[in-house]
PDB file of C-alpha atoms in Angstrom:
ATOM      1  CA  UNK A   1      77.438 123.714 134.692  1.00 51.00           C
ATOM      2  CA  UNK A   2      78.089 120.279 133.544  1.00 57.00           C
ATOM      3  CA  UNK A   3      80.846 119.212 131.252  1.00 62.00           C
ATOM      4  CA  UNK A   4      81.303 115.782 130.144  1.00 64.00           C
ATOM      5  CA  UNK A   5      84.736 114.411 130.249  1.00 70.00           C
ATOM      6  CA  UNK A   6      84.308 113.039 126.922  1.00 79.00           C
ATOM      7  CA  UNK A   7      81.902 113.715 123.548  1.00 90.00           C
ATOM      8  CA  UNK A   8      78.927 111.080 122.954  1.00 94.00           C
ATOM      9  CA  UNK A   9      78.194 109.974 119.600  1.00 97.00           C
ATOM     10  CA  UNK A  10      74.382 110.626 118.790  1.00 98.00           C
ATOM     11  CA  UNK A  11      72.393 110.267 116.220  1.00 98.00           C
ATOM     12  CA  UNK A  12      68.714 112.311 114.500  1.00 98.00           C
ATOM     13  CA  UNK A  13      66.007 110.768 113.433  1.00 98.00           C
ATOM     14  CA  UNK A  14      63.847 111.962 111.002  1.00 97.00           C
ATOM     15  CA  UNK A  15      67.363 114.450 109.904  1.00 97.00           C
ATOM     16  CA  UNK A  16      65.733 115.294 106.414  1.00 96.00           C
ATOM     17  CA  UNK A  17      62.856 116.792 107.521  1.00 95.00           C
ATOM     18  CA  UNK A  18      62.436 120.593 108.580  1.00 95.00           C
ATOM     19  CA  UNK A  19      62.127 119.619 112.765  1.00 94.00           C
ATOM     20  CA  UNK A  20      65.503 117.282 112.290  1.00 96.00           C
ATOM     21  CA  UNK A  21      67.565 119.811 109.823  1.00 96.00           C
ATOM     22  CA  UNK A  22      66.556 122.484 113.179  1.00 95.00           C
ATOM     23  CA  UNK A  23      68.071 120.145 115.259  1.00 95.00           C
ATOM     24  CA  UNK A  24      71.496 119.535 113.066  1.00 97.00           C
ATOM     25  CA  UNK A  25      71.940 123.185 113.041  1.00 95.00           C
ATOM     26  CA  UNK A  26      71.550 123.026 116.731  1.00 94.00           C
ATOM     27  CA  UNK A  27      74.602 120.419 116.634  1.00 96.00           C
ATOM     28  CA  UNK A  28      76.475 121.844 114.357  1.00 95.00           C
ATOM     29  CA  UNK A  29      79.839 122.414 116.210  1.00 92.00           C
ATOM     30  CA  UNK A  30      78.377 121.371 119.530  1.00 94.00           C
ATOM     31  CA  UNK A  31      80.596 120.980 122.764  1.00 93.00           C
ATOM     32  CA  UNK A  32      79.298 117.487 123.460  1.00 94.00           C
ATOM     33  CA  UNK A  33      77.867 115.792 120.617  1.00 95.00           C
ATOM     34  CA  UNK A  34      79.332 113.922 117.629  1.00 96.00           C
ATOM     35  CA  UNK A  35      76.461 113.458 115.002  1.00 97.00           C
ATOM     36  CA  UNK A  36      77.481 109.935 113.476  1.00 98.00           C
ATOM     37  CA  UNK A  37      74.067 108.735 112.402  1.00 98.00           C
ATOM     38  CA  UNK A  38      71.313 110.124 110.739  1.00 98.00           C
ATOM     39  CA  UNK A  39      68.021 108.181 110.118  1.00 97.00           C
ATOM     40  CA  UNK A  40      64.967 109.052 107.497  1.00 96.00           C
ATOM     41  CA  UNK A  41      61.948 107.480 105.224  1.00 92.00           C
ATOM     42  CA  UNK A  42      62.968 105.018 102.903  1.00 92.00           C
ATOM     43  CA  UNK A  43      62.902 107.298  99.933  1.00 94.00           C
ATOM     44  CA  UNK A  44      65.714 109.306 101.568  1.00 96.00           C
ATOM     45  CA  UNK A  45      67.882 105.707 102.547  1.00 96.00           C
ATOM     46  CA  UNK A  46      71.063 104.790 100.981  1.00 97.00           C
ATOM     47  CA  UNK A  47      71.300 108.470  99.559  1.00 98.00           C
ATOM     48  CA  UNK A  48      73.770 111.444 101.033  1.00 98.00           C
ATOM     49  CA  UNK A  49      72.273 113.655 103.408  1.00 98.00           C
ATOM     50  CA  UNK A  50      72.678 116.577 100.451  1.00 97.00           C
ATOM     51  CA  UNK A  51      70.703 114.222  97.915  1.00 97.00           C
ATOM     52  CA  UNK A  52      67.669 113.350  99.731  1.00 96.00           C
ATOM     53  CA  UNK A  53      67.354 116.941 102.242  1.00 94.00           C
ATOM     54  CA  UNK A  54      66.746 119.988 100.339  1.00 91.00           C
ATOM     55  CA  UNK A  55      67.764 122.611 103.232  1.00 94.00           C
ATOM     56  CA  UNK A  56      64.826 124.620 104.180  1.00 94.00           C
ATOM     57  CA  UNK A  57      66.321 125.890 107.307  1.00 93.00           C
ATOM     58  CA  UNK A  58      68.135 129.253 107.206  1.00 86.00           C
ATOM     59  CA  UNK A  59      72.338 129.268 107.108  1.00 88.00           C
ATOM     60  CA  UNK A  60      73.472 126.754 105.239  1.00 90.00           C
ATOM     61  CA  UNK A  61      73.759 123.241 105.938  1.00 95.00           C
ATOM     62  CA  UNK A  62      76.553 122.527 107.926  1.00 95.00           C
ATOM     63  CA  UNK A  63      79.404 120.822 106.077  1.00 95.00           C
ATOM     64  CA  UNK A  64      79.970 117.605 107.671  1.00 96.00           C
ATOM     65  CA  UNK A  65      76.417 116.471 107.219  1.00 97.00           C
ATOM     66  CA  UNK A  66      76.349 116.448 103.879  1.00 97.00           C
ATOM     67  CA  UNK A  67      78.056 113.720 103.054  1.00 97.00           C
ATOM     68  CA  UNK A  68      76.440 111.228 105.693  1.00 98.00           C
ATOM     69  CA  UNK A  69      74.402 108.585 103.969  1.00 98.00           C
ATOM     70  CA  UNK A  70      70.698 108.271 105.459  1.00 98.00           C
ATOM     71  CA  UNK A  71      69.843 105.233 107.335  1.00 97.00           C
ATOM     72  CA  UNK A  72      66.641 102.938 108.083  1.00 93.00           C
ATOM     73  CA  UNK A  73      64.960 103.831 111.187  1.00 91.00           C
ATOM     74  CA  UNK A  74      66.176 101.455 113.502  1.00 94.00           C
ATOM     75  CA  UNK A  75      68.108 101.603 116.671  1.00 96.00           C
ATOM     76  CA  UNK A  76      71.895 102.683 115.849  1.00 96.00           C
ATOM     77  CA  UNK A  77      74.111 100.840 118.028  1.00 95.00           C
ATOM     78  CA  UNK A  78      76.835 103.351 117.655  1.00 96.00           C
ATOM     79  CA  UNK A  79      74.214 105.619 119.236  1.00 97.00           C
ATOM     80  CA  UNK A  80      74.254 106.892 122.846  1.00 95.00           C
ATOM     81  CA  UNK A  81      71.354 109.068 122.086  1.00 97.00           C
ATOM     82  CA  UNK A  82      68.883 109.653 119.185  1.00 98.00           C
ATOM     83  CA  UNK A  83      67.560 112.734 119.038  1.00 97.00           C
ATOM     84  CA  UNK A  84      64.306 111.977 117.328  1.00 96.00           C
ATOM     85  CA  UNK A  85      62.367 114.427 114.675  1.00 95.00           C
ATOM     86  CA  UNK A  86      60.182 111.961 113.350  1.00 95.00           C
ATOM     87  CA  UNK A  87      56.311 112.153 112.545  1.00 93.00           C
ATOM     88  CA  UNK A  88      54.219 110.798 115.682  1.00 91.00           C
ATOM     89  CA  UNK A  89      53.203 107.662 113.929  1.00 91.00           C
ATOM     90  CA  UNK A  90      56.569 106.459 113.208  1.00 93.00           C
ATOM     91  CA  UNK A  91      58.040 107.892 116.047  1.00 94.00           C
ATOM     92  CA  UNK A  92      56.119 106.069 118.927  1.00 94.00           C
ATOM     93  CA  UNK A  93      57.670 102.460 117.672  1.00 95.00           C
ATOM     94  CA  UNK A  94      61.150 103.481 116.942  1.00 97.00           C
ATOM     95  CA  UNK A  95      61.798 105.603 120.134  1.00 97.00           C
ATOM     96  CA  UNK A  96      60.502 102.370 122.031  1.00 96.00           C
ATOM     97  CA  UNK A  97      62.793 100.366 119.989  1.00 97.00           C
ATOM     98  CA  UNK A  98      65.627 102.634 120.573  1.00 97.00           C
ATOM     99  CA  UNK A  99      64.946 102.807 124.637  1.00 97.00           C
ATOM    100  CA  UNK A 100      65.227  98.648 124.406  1.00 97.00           C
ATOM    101  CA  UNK A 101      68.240  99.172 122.955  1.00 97.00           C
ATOM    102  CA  UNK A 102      69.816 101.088 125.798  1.00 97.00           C
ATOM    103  CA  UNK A 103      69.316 104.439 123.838  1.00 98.00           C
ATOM    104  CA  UNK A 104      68.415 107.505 125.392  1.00 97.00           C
ATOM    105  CA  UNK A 105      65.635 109.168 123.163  1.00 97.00           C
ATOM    106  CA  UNK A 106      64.921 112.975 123.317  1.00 96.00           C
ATOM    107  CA  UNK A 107      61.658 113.405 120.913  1.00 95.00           C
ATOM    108  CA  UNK A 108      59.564 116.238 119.744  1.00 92.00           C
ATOM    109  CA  UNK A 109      56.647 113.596 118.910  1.00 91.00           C
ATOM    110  CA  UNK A 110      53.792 113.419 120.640  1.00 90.00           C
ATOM    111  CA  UNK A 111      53.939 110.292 120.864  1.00 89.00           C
ATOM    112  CA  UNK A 112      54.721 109.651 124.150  1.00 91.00           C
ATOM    113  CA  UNK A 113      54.737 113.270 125.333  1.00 89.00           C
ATOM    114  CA  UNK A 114      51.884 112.326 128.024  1.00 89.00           C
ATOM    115  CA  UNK A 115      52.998 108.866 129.610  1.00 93.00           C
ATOM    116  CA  UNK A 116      53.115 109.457 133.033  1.00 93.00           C
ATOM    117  CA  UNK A 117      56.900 107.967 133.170  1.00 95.00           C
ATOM    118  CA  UNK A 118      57.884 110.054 130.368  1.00 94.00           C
ATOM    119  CA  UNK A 119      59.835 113.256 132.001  1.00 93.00           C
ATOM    120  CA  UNK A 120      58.766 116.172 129.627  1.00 92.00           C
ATOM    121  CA  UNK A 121      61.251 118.625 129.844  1.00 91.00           C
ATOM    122  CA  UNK A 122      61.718 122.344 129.408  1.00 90.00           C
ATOM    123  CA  UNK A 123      65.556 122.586 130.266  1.00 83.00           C
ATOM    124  CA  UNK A 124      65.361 126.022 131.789  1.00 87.00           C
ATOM    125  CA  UNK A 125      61.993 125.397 133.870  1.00 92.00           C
ATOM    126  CA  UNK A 126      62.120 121.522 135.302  1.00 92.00           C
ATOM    127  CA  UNK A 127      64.933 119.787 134.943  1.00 91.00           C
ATOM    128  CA  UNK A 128      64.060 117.800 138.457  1.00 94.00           C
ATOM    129  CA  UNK A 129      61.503 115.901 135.889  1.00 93.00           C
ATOM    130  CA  UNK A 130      64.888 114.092 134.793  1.00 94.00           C
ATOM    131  CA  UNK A 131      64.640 112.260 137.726  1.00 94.00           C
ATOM    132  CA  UNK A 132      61.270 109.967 136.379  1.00 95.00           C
ATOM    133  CA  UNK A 133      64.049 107.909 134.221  1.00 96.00           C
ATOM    134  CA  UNK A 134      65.121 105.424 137.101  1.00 96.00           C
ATOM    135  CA  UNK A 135      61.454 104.912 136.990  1.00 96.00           C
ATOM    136  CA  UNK A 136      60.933 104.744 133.338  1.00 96.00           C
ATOM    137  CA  UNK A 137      63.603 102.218 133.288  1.00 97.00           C
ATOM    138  CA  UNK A 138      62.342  99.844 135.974  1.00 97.00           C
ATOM    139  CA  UNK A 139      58.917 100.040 135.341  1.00 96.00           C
ATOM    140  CA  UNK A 140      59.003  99.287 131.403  1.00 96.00           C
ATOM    141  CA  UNK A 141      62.081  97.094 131.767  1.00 97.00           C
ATOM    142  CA  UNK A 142      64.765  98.447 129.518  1.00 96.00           C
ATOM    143  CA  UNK A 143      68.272 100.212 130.328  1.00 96.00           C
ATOM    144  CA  UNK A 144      67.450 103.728 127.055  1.00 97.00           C
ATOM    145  CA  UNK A 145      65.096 105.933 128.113  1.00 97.00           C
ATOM    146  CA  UNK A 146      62.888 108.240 126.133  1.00 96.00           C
ATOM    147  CA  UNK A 147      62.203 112.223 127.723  1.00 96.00           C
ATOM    148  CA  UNK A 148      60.220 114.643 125.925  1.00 94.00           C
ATOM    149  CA  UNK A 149      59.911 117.828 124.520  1.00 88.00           C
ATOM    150  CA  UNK A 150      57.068 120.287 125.135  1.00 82.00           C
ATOM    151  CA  UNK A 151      56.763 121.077 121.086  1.00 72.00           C
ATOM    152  CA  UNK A 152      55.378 124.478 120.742  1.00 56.00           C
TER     153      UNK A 152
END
């Protein structure tokens, strides 16, 4: 099994709504992953996470999220992966912008969930798809990448 030598900083896009609250839960205390960014609509911007999310999730929402103050979606620099929850509209833009950026993207949008360069990954079944990214990278020019989810 893999361990990294060191924790990344990551961020979550779309963090207010019920896809990217799922996805904080599933970082909540996790091995590799600081959370140090969170991204939303402009209603939620400038606000703390507990202002502009009301927790729909079960548990409660973790502690150190609450306090985080939503950002505009655009690529966080202090990001070495975005883990993106946002609507397919908004997403398809912002994960490019992010894989520009030298950001690693993991979505659950459709959005780019059938480009042939896109690895779509179920951990447990295909992780060999991983291996598209050299590809994606060359091919479209940028040093991020963006893999994706299978949704349901």
């Amino acid at each position: 099994m893999f361990t990294p030598s060191r924790r990344y900083p990551v961020g979550v896009a779309g963090a207010t709504g019920l896809v990217g609250q799922s996805t904080l839960q599933l970082l909540d205390k996790h091995p590799w992953f600081d959370v140090v960014w969170l991204g939303a609509s402009d209603q939620s911007e400038g606000k703390r996470y507990v202002e502009a999310a009301g927790w729909k999730v079960g548990g409660r929402m973790p502690e150190w999220v609450k306090n985080m103050v939503i950002q505009s979606c655009a690529p966080p620099s202090e990001c070495a992966m975005v883990f993106s929850a946002l609507p397919a509209d908004v997403a398809h833009e912002f994960e490019k912008a992010c894989a520009s950026a030298g950001i690693a993207v993991v979505s659950n949008a459709k959005s780019h969930r059938m480009d042939p360069d896109v690895p779509l990954i179920i951990p447990e079944v295909n992780p060999e798809h991983l291996g598209l990214i050299p590809f994606q990278r060359k091919k479209r020019g940028w040093s991020g990448c963006i893999v994706a989810g299978p949704y349901c």
